[in-house]
């Protein structure tokens, strides 16, 4: 799994866009060929395992790298970012400042677990990982409480009023919109 092997299928009705995975060139590769694939989506910690075989943990690692790149616009790093991660005794460096502000904490937590050095400390199943990913976005449609001075005599303005009075200098956080909006 990597971004270059993912596409979108948009039906004519535009009802439901589907994610399509293509390029199955590694389907005939032996599970023992742990260096086959595209770094950095290839799990760099496979050589550290007692049994050195490709498995669903390594596949979920590739999916997590892809999700990180989609969320942050760049790939995460281990240590100095130049040395092979399996040679370093560090966990992944998450850059939360690259994520959407009100999702930073939840995304950072998700990726810290999904990209752990020790595969036994990552998500155990696809379902567990998918559920954790969905939980990140659980409140994405809830309005964000706008930042404004608190006074006893001024009621909180409605979101529509905030948007209606916005100017080009208004910060988005002040509009009380949801993250999706």
mmCIF file of C-alpha atoms in Angstrom:
data_model
loop_
_atom_site.group_PDB
_atom_site.id
_atom_site.type_symbol
_atom_site.label_atom_id
_atom_site.label_comp_id
_atom_site.label_asym_id
_atom_site.label_seq_id
_atom_site.Cartn_x
_atom_site.Cartn_y
_atom_site.Cartn_z
ATOM 1 C CA UNK A 1 0.000 0.000 0.000
ATOM 2 C CA UNK A 2 1.316 3.406 -0.987
ATOM 3 C CA UNK A 3 -0.226 6.617 -2.369
ATOM 4 C CA UNK A 4 0.864 5.869 -5.946
ATOM 5 C CA UNK A 5 -1.254 2.696 -5.870
ATOM 6 C CA UNK A 6 -4.480 4.335 -4.723
ATOM 7 C CA UNK A 7 -7.124 5.910 -6.907
ATOM 8 C CA UNK A 8 -10.667 7.189 -6.625
ATOM 9 C CA UNK A 9 -13.611 5.715 -8.458
ATOM 10 C CA UNK A 10 -16.346 8.281 -8.900
ATOM 11 C CA UNK A 11 -19.596 6.713 -10.118
ATOM 12 C CA UNK A 12 -21.744 8.606 -12.621
ATOM 13 C CA UNK A 13 -24.373 9.149 -9.941
ATOM 14 C CA UNK A 14 -21.652 10.622 -7.676
ATOM 15 C CA UNK A 15 -23.406 8.871 -4.795
ATOM 16 C CA UNK A 16 -20.429 7.199 -3.239
ATOM 17 C CA UNK A 17 -16.815 7.773 -4.127
ATOM 18 C CA UNK A 18 -14.756 4.620 -3.656
ATOM 19 C CA UNK A 19 -11.102 4.194 -2.915
ATOM 20 C CA UNK A 20 -9.487 1.738 -5.325
ATOM 21 C CA UNK A 21 -6.215 -0.079 -4.698
ATOM 22 C CA UNK A 22 -4.309 -1.123 -7.804
ATOM 23 C CA UNK A 23 -0.868 -2.472 -8.723
ATOM 24 C CA UNK A 24 -0.712 -5.910 -7.215
ATOM 25 C CA UNK A 25 2.783 -6.584 -8.563
ATOM 26 C CA UNK A 26 3.978 -8.024 -5.244
ATOM 27 C CA UNK A 27 1.218 -10.639 -4.925
ATOM 28 C CA UNK A 28 3.548 -13.348 -6.232
ATOM 29 C CA UNK A 29 6.482 -12.347 -4.019
ATOM 30 C CA UNK A 30 7.435 -14.754 -1.256
ATOM 31 C CA UNK A 31 6.509 -13.696 2.280
ATOM 32 C CA UNK A 32 10.162 -14.255 3.175
ATOM 33 C CA UNK A 33 11.273 -11.468 0.802
ATOM 34 C CA UNK A 34 11.047 -8.723 3.412
ATOM 35 C CA UNK A 35 12.973 -6.159 1.383
ATOM 36 C CA UNK A 36 10.570 -6.245 -1.557
ATOM 37 C CA UNK A 37 8.440 -3.112 -1.758
ATOM 38 C CA UNK A 38 8.826 0.642 -1.764
ATOM 39 C CA UNK A 39 10.646 2.313 1.091
ATOM 40 C CA UNK A 40 9.433 4.185 3.124
ATOM 41 C CA UNK A 41 6.126 2.267 3.010
ATOM 42 C CA UNK A 42 8.006 -0.978 3.580
ATOM 43 C CA UNK A 43 8.107 -1.809 7.301
ATOM 44 C CA UNK A 44 11.755 -1.083 8.246
ATOM 45 C CA UNK A 45 11.464 -3.150 11.430
ATOM 46 C CA UNK A 46 10.872 -6.515 9.733
ATOM 47 C CA UNK A 47 14.619 -7.378 9.947
ATOM 48 C CA UNK A 48 14.409 -7.093 13.767
ATOM 49 C CA UNK A 49 11.791 -9.802 14.166
ATOM 50 C CA UNK A 50 12.551 -13.317 15.286
ATOM 51 C CA UNK A 51 10.609 -14.698 12.304
ATOM 52 C CA UNK A 52 11.424 -12.453 9.346
ATOM 53 C CA UNK A 53 8.291 -12.702 7.189
ATOM 54 C CA UNK A 54 5.917 -10.251 5.572
ATOM 55 C CA UNK A 55 2.546 -10.221 7.379
ATOM 56 C CA UNK A 56 -0.552 -8.116 7.998
ATOM 57 C CA UNK A 57 1.335 -6.030 10.605
ATOM 58 C CA UNK A 58 3.721 -4.928 7.844
ATOM 59 C CA UNK A 59 0.767 -4.224 5.547
ATOM 60 C CA UNK A 60 -0.903 -2.077 8.211
ATOM 61 C CA UNK A 61 2.407 -0.238 8.673
ATOM 62 C CA UNK A 62 2.318 0.681 4.963
ATOM 63 C CA UNK A 63 -1.290 1.830 5.302
ATOM 64 C CA UNK A 64 -0.362 3.978 8.331
ATOM 65 C CA UNK A 65 2.519 5.573 6.411
ATOM 66 C CA UNK A 66 0.125 6.359 3.575
ATOM 67 C CA UNK A 67 -2.448 7.871 5.947
ATOM 68 C CA UNK A 68 0.257 9.940 7.654
ATOM 69 C CA UNK A 69 1.422 11.300 4.319
ATOM 70 C CA UNK A 70 -2.152 12.173 3.385
ATOM 71 C CA UNK A 71 -2.779 13.905 6.742
ATOM 72 C CA UNK A 72 0.548 15.741 7.054
ATOM 73 C CA UNK A 73 1.648 16.223 3.447
ATOM 74 C CA UNK A 74 4.974 14.556 4.234
ATOM 75 C CA UNK A 75 6.286 11.296 5.654
ATOM 76 C CA UNK A 76 7.226 10.804 9.306
ATOM 77 C CA UNK A 77 10.833 10.279 10.361
ATOM 78 C CA UNK A 78 12.761 8.232 12.858
ATOM 79 C CA UNK A 79 15.771 9.893 14.458
ATOM 80 C CA UNK A 80 17.740 12.031 12.035
ATOM 81 C CA UNK A 81 15.581 10.970 9.079
ATOM 82 C CA UNK A 82 18.616 9.683 7.170
ATOM 83 C CA UNK A 83 19.560 6.495 8.994
ATOM 84 C CA UNK A 84 17.527 3.344 8.513
ATOM 85 C CA UNK A 85 14.922 3.301 11.321
ATOM 86 C CA UNK A 86 15.725 -0.292 12.330
ATOM 87 C CA UNK A 87 19.292 0.801 13.182
ATOM 88 C CA UNK A 88 18.059 3.458 15.616
ATOM 89 C CA UNK A 89 16.651 2.949 19.091
ATOM 90 C CA UNK A 90 13.875 5.541 18.750
ATOM 91 C CA UNK A 91 10.172 5.683 18.018
ATOM 92 C CA UNK A 92 8.698 7.654 15.143
ATOM 93 C CA UNK A 93 8.754 11.459 15.337
ATOM 94 C CA UNK A 94 5.199 12.709 14.882
ATOM 95 C CA UNK A 95 4.837 16.332 13.766
ATOM 96 C CA UNK A 96 1.376 17.284 15.090
ATOM 97 C CA UNK A 97 1.746 20.864 13.873
ATOM 98 C CA UNK A 98 1.287 19.513 10.329
ATOM 99 C CA UNK A 99 -2.204 18.193 11.119
ATOM 100 C CA UNK A 100 -5.485 20.099 11.152
ATOM 101 C CA UNK A 101 -5.464 21.900 14.502
ATOM 102 C CA UNK A 102 -8.464 20.307 16.207
ATOM 103 C CA UNK A 103 -7.439 16.806 15.079
ATOM 104 C CA UNK A 104 -3.768 17.084 16.064
ATOM 105 C CA UNK A 105 -3.903 15.253 19.357
ATOM 106 C CA UNK A 106 -6.022 12.371 18.072
ATOM 107 C CA UNK A 107 -4.023 11.980 14.840
ATOM 108 C CA UNK A 108 -0.724 12.069 16.754
ATOM 109 C CA UNK A 109 -1.975 9.360 19.105
ATOM 110 C CA UNK A 110 -3.203 7.192 16.219
ATOM 111 C CA UNK A 111 0.091 7.417 14.317
ATOM 112 C CA UNK A 112 2.265 6.960 17.405
ATOM 113 C CA UNK A 113 0.640 3.558 17.878
ATOM 114 C CA UNK A 114 0.272 2.558 14.210
ATOM 115 C CA UNK A 115 3.976 3.181 13.505
ATOM 116 C CA UNK A 116 5.538 1.660 16.632
ATOM 117 C CA UNK A 117 8.883 -0.135 16.210
ATOM 118 C CA UNK A 118 7.493 -3.199 17.964
ATOM 119 C CA UNK A 119 4.716 -4.601 15.763
ATOM 120 C CA UNK A 120 3.100 -6.167 18.865
ATOM 121 C CA UNK A 121 2.402 -2.663 20.194
ATOM 122 C CA UNK A 122 0.644 -1.553 16.985
ATOM 123 C CA UNK A 123 -2.989 -2.208 16.115
ATOM 124 C CA UNK A 124 -3.602 -5.969 16.160
ATOM 125 C CA UNK A 125 -6.127 -6.151 13.327
ATOM 126 C CA UNK A 126 -7.404 -4.159 10.375
ATOM 127 C CA UNK A 127 -10.714 -3.724 12.178
ATOM 128 C CA UNK A 128 -9.000 -2.310 15.270
ATOM 129 C CA UNK A 129 -6.977 0.109 13.140
ATOM 130 C CA UNK A 130 -10.017 1.151 11.078
ATOM 131 C CA UNK A 131 -12.039 1.789 14.250
ATOM 132 C CA UNK A 132 -9.218 3.881 15.756
ATOM 133 C CA UNK A 133 -8.969 5.868 12.500
ATOM 134 C CA UNK A 134 -12.738 6.498 12.465
ATOM 135 C CA UNK A 135 -12.596 7.597 16.120
ATOM 136 C CA UNK A 136 -10.150 10.359 15.150
ATOM 137 C CA UNK A 137 -12.935 11.963 13.121
ATOM 138 C CA UNK A 138 -15.812 11.202 15.498
ATOM 139 C CA UNK A 139 -16.588 14.868 16.274
ATOM 140 C CA UNK A 140 -15.485 16.390 12.974
ATOM 141 C CA UNK A 141 -18.937 17.825 12.213
ATOM 142 C CA UNK A 142 -19.435 19.469 15.594
ATOM 143 C CA UNK A 143 -18.972 23.244 15.602
ATOM 144 C CA UNK A 144 -15.784 24.532 17.146
ATOM 145 C CA UNK A 145 -16.375 26.943 20.010
ATOM 146 C CA UNK A 146 -15.295 30.330 18.659
ATOM 147 C CA UNK A 147 -12.578 32.273 20.423
ATOM 148 C CA UNK A 148 -14.076 35.519 21.710
ATOM 149 C CA UNK A 149 -13.933 37.672 24.813
ATOM 150 C CA UNK A 150 -16.218 36.409 27.557
ATOM 151 C CA UNK A 151 -18.559 38.960 29.086
ATOM 152 C CA UNK A 152 -21.615 38.520 31.288
ATOM 153 C CA UNK A 153 -23.850 40.816 29.257
ATOM 154 C CA UNK A 154 -23.030 39.589 25.729
ATOM 155 C CA UNK A 155 -24.700 36.344 24.620
ATOM 156 C CA UNK A 156 -22.728 34.011 22.390
ATOM 157 C CA UNK A 157 -23.415 34.879 18.734
ATOM 158 C CA UNK A 158 -24.913 32.226 16.461
ATOM 159 C CA UNK A 159 -22.576 30.631 13.915
ATOM 160 C CA UNK A 160 -24.604 32.131 11.054
ATOM 161 C CA UNK A 161 -24.070 35.623 12.519
ATOM 162 C CA UNK A 162 -20.341 35.006 12.880
ATOM 163 C CA UNK A 163 -20.030 33.837 9.274
ATOM 164 C CA UNK A 164 -22.264 36.669 8.029
ATOM 165 C CA UNK A 165 -20.010 39.278 9.594
ATOM 166 C CA UNK A 166 -16.709 37.677 8.598
ATOM 167 C CA UNK A 167 -14.116 39.635 6.679
ATOM 168 C CA UNK A 168 -10.981 38.541 4.885
ATOM 169 C CA UNK A 169 -9.117 39.143 8.150
ATOM 170 C CA UNK A 170 -11.395 36.916 10.259
ATOM 171 C CA UNK A 171 -9.632 33.802 11.511
ATOM 172 C CA UNK A 172 -11.475 30.597 10.690
ATOM 173 C CA UNK A 173 -11.449 29.475 14.333
ATOM 174 C CA UNK A 174 -13.562 32.544 15.165
ATOM 175 C CA UNK A 175 -16.417 31.389 12.934
ATOM 176 C CA UNK A 176 -17.543 28.449 15.049
ATOM 177 C CA UNK A 177 -17.551 26.063 12.086
ATOM 178 C CA UNK A 178 -16.938 22.351 12.238
ATOM 179 C CA UNK A 179 -13.596 20.950 11.119
ATOM 180 C CA UNK A 180 -15.230 19.576 7.966
ATOM 181 C CA UNK A 181 -16.689 22.999 7.139
#
